[in-house]
Each structure stands twice: as structure tokens, then as C-alpha cells.
Coordinates of C-alpha atoms in Angstrom, one line a residue:
Chain A
M467 CA 0.0 0.0 0.0
I468 CA 2.7 2.4 1.1
L469 CA 5.0 1.2 -1.7
S470 CA 2.5 2.2 -4.4
W471 CA 2.3 5.7 -3.0
V472 CA 6.1 5.9 -2.9
R473 CA 6.2 4.7 -6.5
F474 CA 3.6 7.3 -7.5
A475 CA 5.5 10.1 -5.7
A476 CA 8.8 9.1 -7.3
A477 CA 7.2 8.9 -10.8
A478 CA 5.5 12.3 -10.4
G479 CA 8.7 13.9 -9.2
F480 CA 10.7 12.6 -12.1
L481 CA 8.0 13.5 -14.6
L482 CA 7.6 17.0 -13.3
L483 CA 11.4 17.6 -13.3
G484 CA 11.5 16.3 -16.8
L485 CA 8.7 18.7 -17.8
L486 CA 10.6 21.6 -16.2
V487 CA 13.7 20.8 -18.1
M488 CA 11.9 20.5 -21.4
I489 CA 10.1 23.8 -20.8
A490 CA 13.4 25.4 -20.0
A491 CA 14.9 24.0 -23.2
A492 CA 12.0 25.2 -25.4
F493 CA 12.1 28.6 -23.8
G494 CA 15.8 28.8 -24.3
V495 CA 15.6 28.0 -28.0
N496 CA 13.2 30.8 -28.5
R497 CA 14.9 33.4 -26.4
F498 CA 18.4 33.2 -27.7
R499 CA 19.3 35.1 -30.8
R500 CA 22.1 33.1 -32.3
A501 CA 21.9 29.6 -33.6
L502 CA 25.0 28.4 -31.6
N503 CA 23.4 29.5 -28.3
R504 CA 20.1 27.8 -29.3
M505 CA 22.1 24.6 -29.8
H506 CA 23.0 24.7 -26.1
A507 CA 19.4 25.1 -25.0
A508 CA 18.2 22.3 -27.4
A509 CA 20.9 19.9 -26.1
L510 CA 19.5 20.4 -22.6
G511 CA 16.2 18.8 -23.6
D512 CA 17.9 16.1 -25.6
T513 CA 19.9 14.7 -22.7
L514 CA 18.4 15.7 -19.3
G515 CA 14.8 16.1 -20.3
I516 CA 14.6 12.7 -22.0
L517 CA 16.4 11.1 -19.0
F518 CA 14.0 12.4 -16.4
V519 CA 10.8 11.8 -18.4
L520 CA 11.8 8.2 -19.3
A521 CA 13.1 7.5 -15.7
G522 CA 9.7 8.5 -14.4
L523 CA 8.1 6.1 -16.8
M524 CA 10.6 3.3 -15.8
V525 CA 9.6 3.8 -12.2
I526 CA 5.9 3.3 -13.2
R527 CA 6.6 0.2 -15.1
G528 CA 8.8 -1.6 -12.6
F529 CA 11.1 -4.4 -13.6
S530 CA 10.0 -5.6 -17.0
M531 CA 11.0 -5.7 -20.6
D532 CA 9.6 -2.3 -21.2
T533 CA 11.9 -0.8 -18.7
L534 CA 14.9 -2.3 -20.6
K535 CA 13.7 -0.9 -23.9
L536 CA 13.1 2.6 -22.4
F537 CA 16.7 2.4 -21.0
L538 CA 17.9 1.5 -24.5
V539 CA 16.1 4.6 -25.8
I540 CA 18.0 6.7 -23.3
A541 CA 21.3 5.1 -24.1
F542 CA 20.9 5.6 -27.8
F543 CA 19.9 9.2 -27.3
W544 CA 22.9 9.9 -25.1
V545 CA 25.2 8.5 -27.8
A546 CA 23.5 10.0 -30.9
S547 CA 22.5 13.5 -29.7
P548 CA 26.0 14.9 -29.2
V549 CA 26.9 13.7 -32.7
S550 CA 24.0 15.5 -34.3
G551 CA 24.5 18.6 -32.2
H552 CA 28.1 18.7 -33.3
M553 CA 27.1 18.5 -37.0
I554 CA 24.5 21.2 -36.6
S555 CA 27.1 23.5 -34.9
R556 CA 29.6 22.8 -37.7
L557 CA 27.0 23.6 -40.3
E558 CA 26.2 26.9 -38.5
A559 CA 29.9 27.8 -38.1
M560 CA 30.5 27.1 -41.8
T561 CA 27.6 29.0 -43.2
D562 CA 27.3 31.9 -40.9
E563 CA 28.7 35.0 -42.5
D564 CA 29.1 37.1 -39.4
L565 CA 30.2 34.5 -37.0
G566 CA 32.9 36.5 -35.2
E567 CA 30.6 39.3 -34.0
L568 CA 30.9 39.4 -30.2
T569 CA 29.5 42.0 -27.8
V570 CA 32.0 43.1 -25.1
I571 CA 30.5 45.3 -22.4
Q572 CA 32.9 46.9 -20.0
K573 CA 31.4 46.4 -16.6
E574 CA 32.9 49.5 -15.0
T575 CA 32.2 52.2 -17.5
G576 CA 29.2 50.8 -19.3
R577 CA 30.7 51.3 -22.8
I578 CA 29.9 48.6 -25.4
G579 CA 33.2 47.7 -27.0
P580 CA 34.5 46.5 -30.3
G581 CA 32.8 43.9 -32.4
M582 CA 29.3 45.2 -32.6
G583 CA 29.6 48.5 -34.6
P584 CA 31.1 51.8 -33.3
E585 CA 31.6 52.1 -29.6
R586 CA 28.7 53.6 -27.8
E587 CA 27.4 54.1 -24.3
G588 CA 25.3 51.3 -22.9
P589 CA 22.0 51.8 -21.0
G590 CA 23.6 51.8 -17.5
A591 CA 26.4 54.1 -18.5
E592 CA 25.7 57.0 -16.1
K593 CA 25.3 54.8 -13.1
A594 CA 28.4 52.9 -14.0
K595 CA 30.4 56.1 -14.3
A596 CA 29.2 57.3 -10.9
L597 CA 30.3 54.1 -9.4
V598 CA 33.7 54.4 -11.1
S599 CA 34.2 57.9 -9.8
E600 CA 33.4 56.7 -6.3
R601 CA 35.9 54.0 -6.1
K602 CA 39.2 53.9 -8.0
G603 CA 39.6 50.7 -9.8
G604 CA 40.7 49.5 -13.2
T605 CA 38.2 48.6 -15.9
E606 CA 37.0 45.1 -16.1
N607 CA 35.9 43.5 -19.3
E608 CA 33.0 41.2 -19.2
S609 CA 32.1 39.4 -22.4
I610 CA 28.7 38.1 -23.2
Chain B
M427 CA -4.6 5.4 -7.8
E428 CA -5.4 4.7 -11.4
Q429 CA -7.0 8.1 -11.7
A430 CA -3.9 9.8 -10.2
Y431 CA -1.7 8.1 -12.8
G432 CA -4.2 9.1 -15.5
I433 CA -4.2 12.8 -14.6
L434 CA -0.4 12.9 -14.2
L435 CA 0.3 11.3 -17.6
T436 CA -2.5 13.3 -19.4
G437 CA -1.0 16.5 -18.0
T438 CA 2.4 15.5 -19.2
V439 CA 1.2 14.8 -22.7
I440 CA -0.7 18.1 -22.9
V441 CA 2.3 20.2 -21.8
L442 CA 4.7 18.3 -24.2
G443 CA 2.2 18.9 -27.0
L444 CA 2.2 22.6 -26.4
L445 CA 6.0 22.5 -26.5
V446 CA 5.8 20.8 -29.8
I447 CA 3.7 23.7 -31.2
V448 CA 6.3 26.1 -29.9
S449 CA 9.1 24.2 -31.6
I450 CA 7.2 24.1 -34.9
V451 CA 6.7 27.9 -34.7
R452 CA 10.5 28.2 -34.2
S453 CA 11.2 26.0 -37.1
V454 CA 9.1 28.3 -39.3
L455 CA 10.5 31.6 -37.9
G456 CA 14.2 30.8 -37.5
P457 CA 16.2 33.0 -39.8
T458 CA 19.1 30.6 -40.6
I459 CA 19.0 27.0 -41.7
A460 CA 20.7 25.8 -38.5
D461 CA 17.8 27.2 -36.4
R462 CA 15.3 25.2 -38.4
I463 CA 17.3 22.0 -38.1
I464 CA 17.7 22.5 -34.3
A465 CA 13.9 23.1 -34.0
V466 CA 13.1 19.9 -36.0
N467 CA 15.5 17.9 -33.9
M468 CA 13.8 19.2 -30.8
T469 CA 10.4 18.4 -32.1
G470 CA 11.5 14.9 -32.7
T471 CA 12.8 14.6 -29.2
L472 CA 9.5 15.9 -27.7
I473 CA 7.5 13.5 -29.9
I474 CA 9.6 10.6 -28.7
S475 CA 8.8 11.4 -25.1
I476 CA 5.1 11.8 -25.9
I477 CA 5.1 8.3 -27.5
A478 CA 6.8 6.8 -24.5
V479 CA 4.3 8.4 -22.1
L480 CA 1.5 7.2 -24.2
S481 CA 2.9 3.7 -24.2
V482 CA 2.6 3.7 -20.4
F483 CA -0.8 5.4 -20.4
L484 CA -2.5 3.1 -22.9
D485 CA -0.6 0.0 -21.5
E486 CA 0.6 -1.0 -25.0
N487 CA 4.2 -2.1 -24.8
Y488 CA 4.9 -2.1 -28.6
L489 CA 5.0 1.7 -28.7
V490 CA 8.4 1.7 -27.0
D491 CA 9.7 0.0 -30.1
V492 CA 8.2 2.8 -32.2
C493 CA 10.1 5.2 -29.9
L494 CA 13.4 3.5 -30.6
I495 CA 13.0 3.4 -34.4
Y496 CA 11.8 7.0 -34.5
A497 CA 14.9 8.1 -32.5
M498 CA 17.2 6.4 -35.0
I499 CA 15.4 7.8 -38.0
S500 CA 15.3 11.4 -36.7
F501 CA 19.1 11.2 -35.9
L502 CA 19.7 9.9 -39.4
G503 CA 17.5 12.7 -40.9
V504 CA 19.4 15.4 -39.0
V505 CA 22.8 14.0 -40.2
V506 CA 21.6 13.9 -43.8
L507 CA 20.2 17.4 -43.7
C508 CA 23.4 18.8 -42.3
K509 CA 25.5 17.1 -44.9
V510 CA 23.2 18.3 -47.7
Y511 CA 23.2 21.9 -46.7
T512 CA 26.9 22.0 -46.0
G513 CA 27.4 20.6 -49.5
V514 CA 25.1 23.2 -51.0
Y515 CA 26.8 26.1 -49.3
L516 CA 30.3 24.9 -50.3
Q517 CA 29.2 24.3 -53.9
R518 CA 27.7 27.8 -54.2
K519 CA 30.7 29.4 -52.7
Q520 CA 32.9 27.5 -55.2
M521 CA 30.8 28.7 -58.0
R522 CA 31.0 32.3 -57.0
A523 CA 34.7 32.0 -56.5
D524 CA 35.0 30.7 -60.0
L525 CA 33.0 33.5 -61.4
R526 CA 35.0 36.1 -59.6
A527 CA 38.2 34.6 -60.8
V528 CA 37.0 34.8 -64.4
E529 CA 35.9 38.4 -64.0
D530 CA 39.2 39.3 -62.4
N531 CA 41.0 37.8 -65.3
L532 CA 38.9 39.6 -67.8
S533 CA 39.3 42.9 -66.1
R534 CA 43.1 42.5 -65.9
Q535 CA 43.3 42.0 -69.6
G536 CA 41.1 45.0 -70.3
V537 CA 38.5 43.1 -72.2
T538 CA 35.3 45.2 -72.6
E539 CA 32.2 43.2 -71.9
T540 CA 29.9 42.5 -74.8
E541 CA 26.3 43.4 -74.7
E542 CA 24.3 40.6 -73.1
D543 CA 20.7 39.8 -73.9
P544 CA 18.8 42.2 -71.6
G545 CA 16.1 39.8 -70.8
R546 CA 18.5 37.2 -69.3
K547 CA 19.6 37.7 -65.8
D548 CA 23.2 36.9 -65.3
I549 CA 24.2 34.8 -62.3
S550 CA 26.9 37.3 -61.3
E551 CA 24.5 40.2 -61.2
E552 CA 21.8 38.5 -59.3
E553 CA 20.7 40.3 -56.2
N554 CA 22.0 38.9 -53.0
D555 CA 22.5 40.1 -49.5
G556 CA 25.8 38.5 -49.0
S557 CA 24.4 35.3 -47.5
L558 CA 24.9 32.2 -49.5
M559 CA 22.3 30.3 -47.5
S560 CA 19.5 32.9 -47.8
E561 CA 18.1 31.4 -50.9
E562 CA 17.8 28.1 -49.2
G563 CA 16.2 29.7 -46.2
E564 CA 13.4 31.2 -48.2
K565 CA 12.2 28.0 -49.6

């Protein structure tokens, strides 16, 4: 009696975690702007999302042939998904014309540095300059 | 207890179905070809998890075999798509490099260009925005 509730709780936990990871992956794919960043978010769903969802299903099924087959699906995904992700990233790196455009924002002064057009002041420039004048420190580059 | 499992699995399938719609929208919107391939791959992954959940919900154990085969075919499809588009891009780049080499040679020798047929659009004058994959992306 208590075992069935424990099984239900474990399966519900795994499935909800898997859903959260999948939602994070789909959200990340839509929010990032560059294809290489989207690849990171999509790989999140391919590995951890599939693991948690199928682990929850394995807990529901118990020890049987279906559990072994679900485990085989997980194993195949974990082997094949990095390969396909690498090929997509190579395609993107080969065909993207402006691959080297980086945005470097200097944290102390708030100026947006080279790589993204002429240097300009960022949105928090005045506040950053006030902070710099308060304390004397060198500029620190923070790349995004 | 059966009802609890039913609600849990139905809710999972509904949420994953909404994520499939979001992925399909991304595959239509995505500006480059790699975005579309990423979205199609992700749609395949979500579909695989939906089929696995349905195999437990409907208590049919042959759907897990369908999962496995679909995973293999989607992986194969992504690999083939990447190879094809890489080949298309490199071939187009080679073709433009050849044309530029010919034009460079002609301009060095001072050959004046003959009048072409005005109705025929030359491949070296076609409008492009500098991206060799944009013509593929609009299809």
C-alpha cells in the first residue's frame, strides 16, 4: 500500500522535473538570438529532459522488458544526440557570414566595446560612471 | 490510484504537446537553416517522449519499439540534412569564387564586356544580401 504511493511520488517527481527541463529547453531555444546559443538550449532537452521523463516512466513500469527498452532509448539518445549537435554546430559555423561578432560590455564604464559596430554608451552608463568615480579601480571586461 | 496516474500522464502529454507547437513555430521563424534543423531535432525529441508516455498510459508495450525506431530515423535525418546543406553552401561558394576569378582575369586583360541579352539575368549580377544560405532559407 505504502509502496504504491512511494512509486507514484517518485514517478510524479521525475516527470515534473523532466517537464521543467523540457520547458526550459524550449524557452531557451526561442529566447536566444544566435543559432549556436540555441544549440546549447536544445541539447538540454535532448539529454536531461529525456532522462527524467523516461526515468519516471521506468519507475511506473517496474522491472520488466519495457523498462529495458526505455533504458535502451535513453542510451541511444545519449550517444547520438552529441553527434547530431556537433554536426549542426559545424554547419552553422561554416555558413554563418558574421560569426565573429561578439559583444563586449565593459562592466565598470558601461561602454559597449568592439565587435558590434562603433563604440557607444550602454544603457547603464551614467550609473556605472558614478560608481567608477566613487571608487578607484581598473576597468574590467565582461564578455557576453 | 489509477485516476492519479491518468491525470499525471495526461497532463504531461498536454504540456509536451504545447512545447511541440512552440518548436514548430520556431522552425518556421528561425532565420538561418541551422535554427530550423535545431527546432526539427527538438520536435523529434518531444515526440519521442510523448510516444513513451502514451505507451505507459495506454498500456501498450509495442509503442516503445516505435520510440526507438523514431529516435534512430530522426538522428539519421538530421545528419543527412546537415551534410546536404553543407554541400550546397560549399558548392555555391565555389561557383561564386570561379565567377569572380573569371571576372578578375577579364578585367586584368582590359576586355570590354559585350552586350548581353537584356532579358537574361546573369548569375553574377543577381541580387544577394551576401548570405549564401538565404536562398535556401526562403524555400
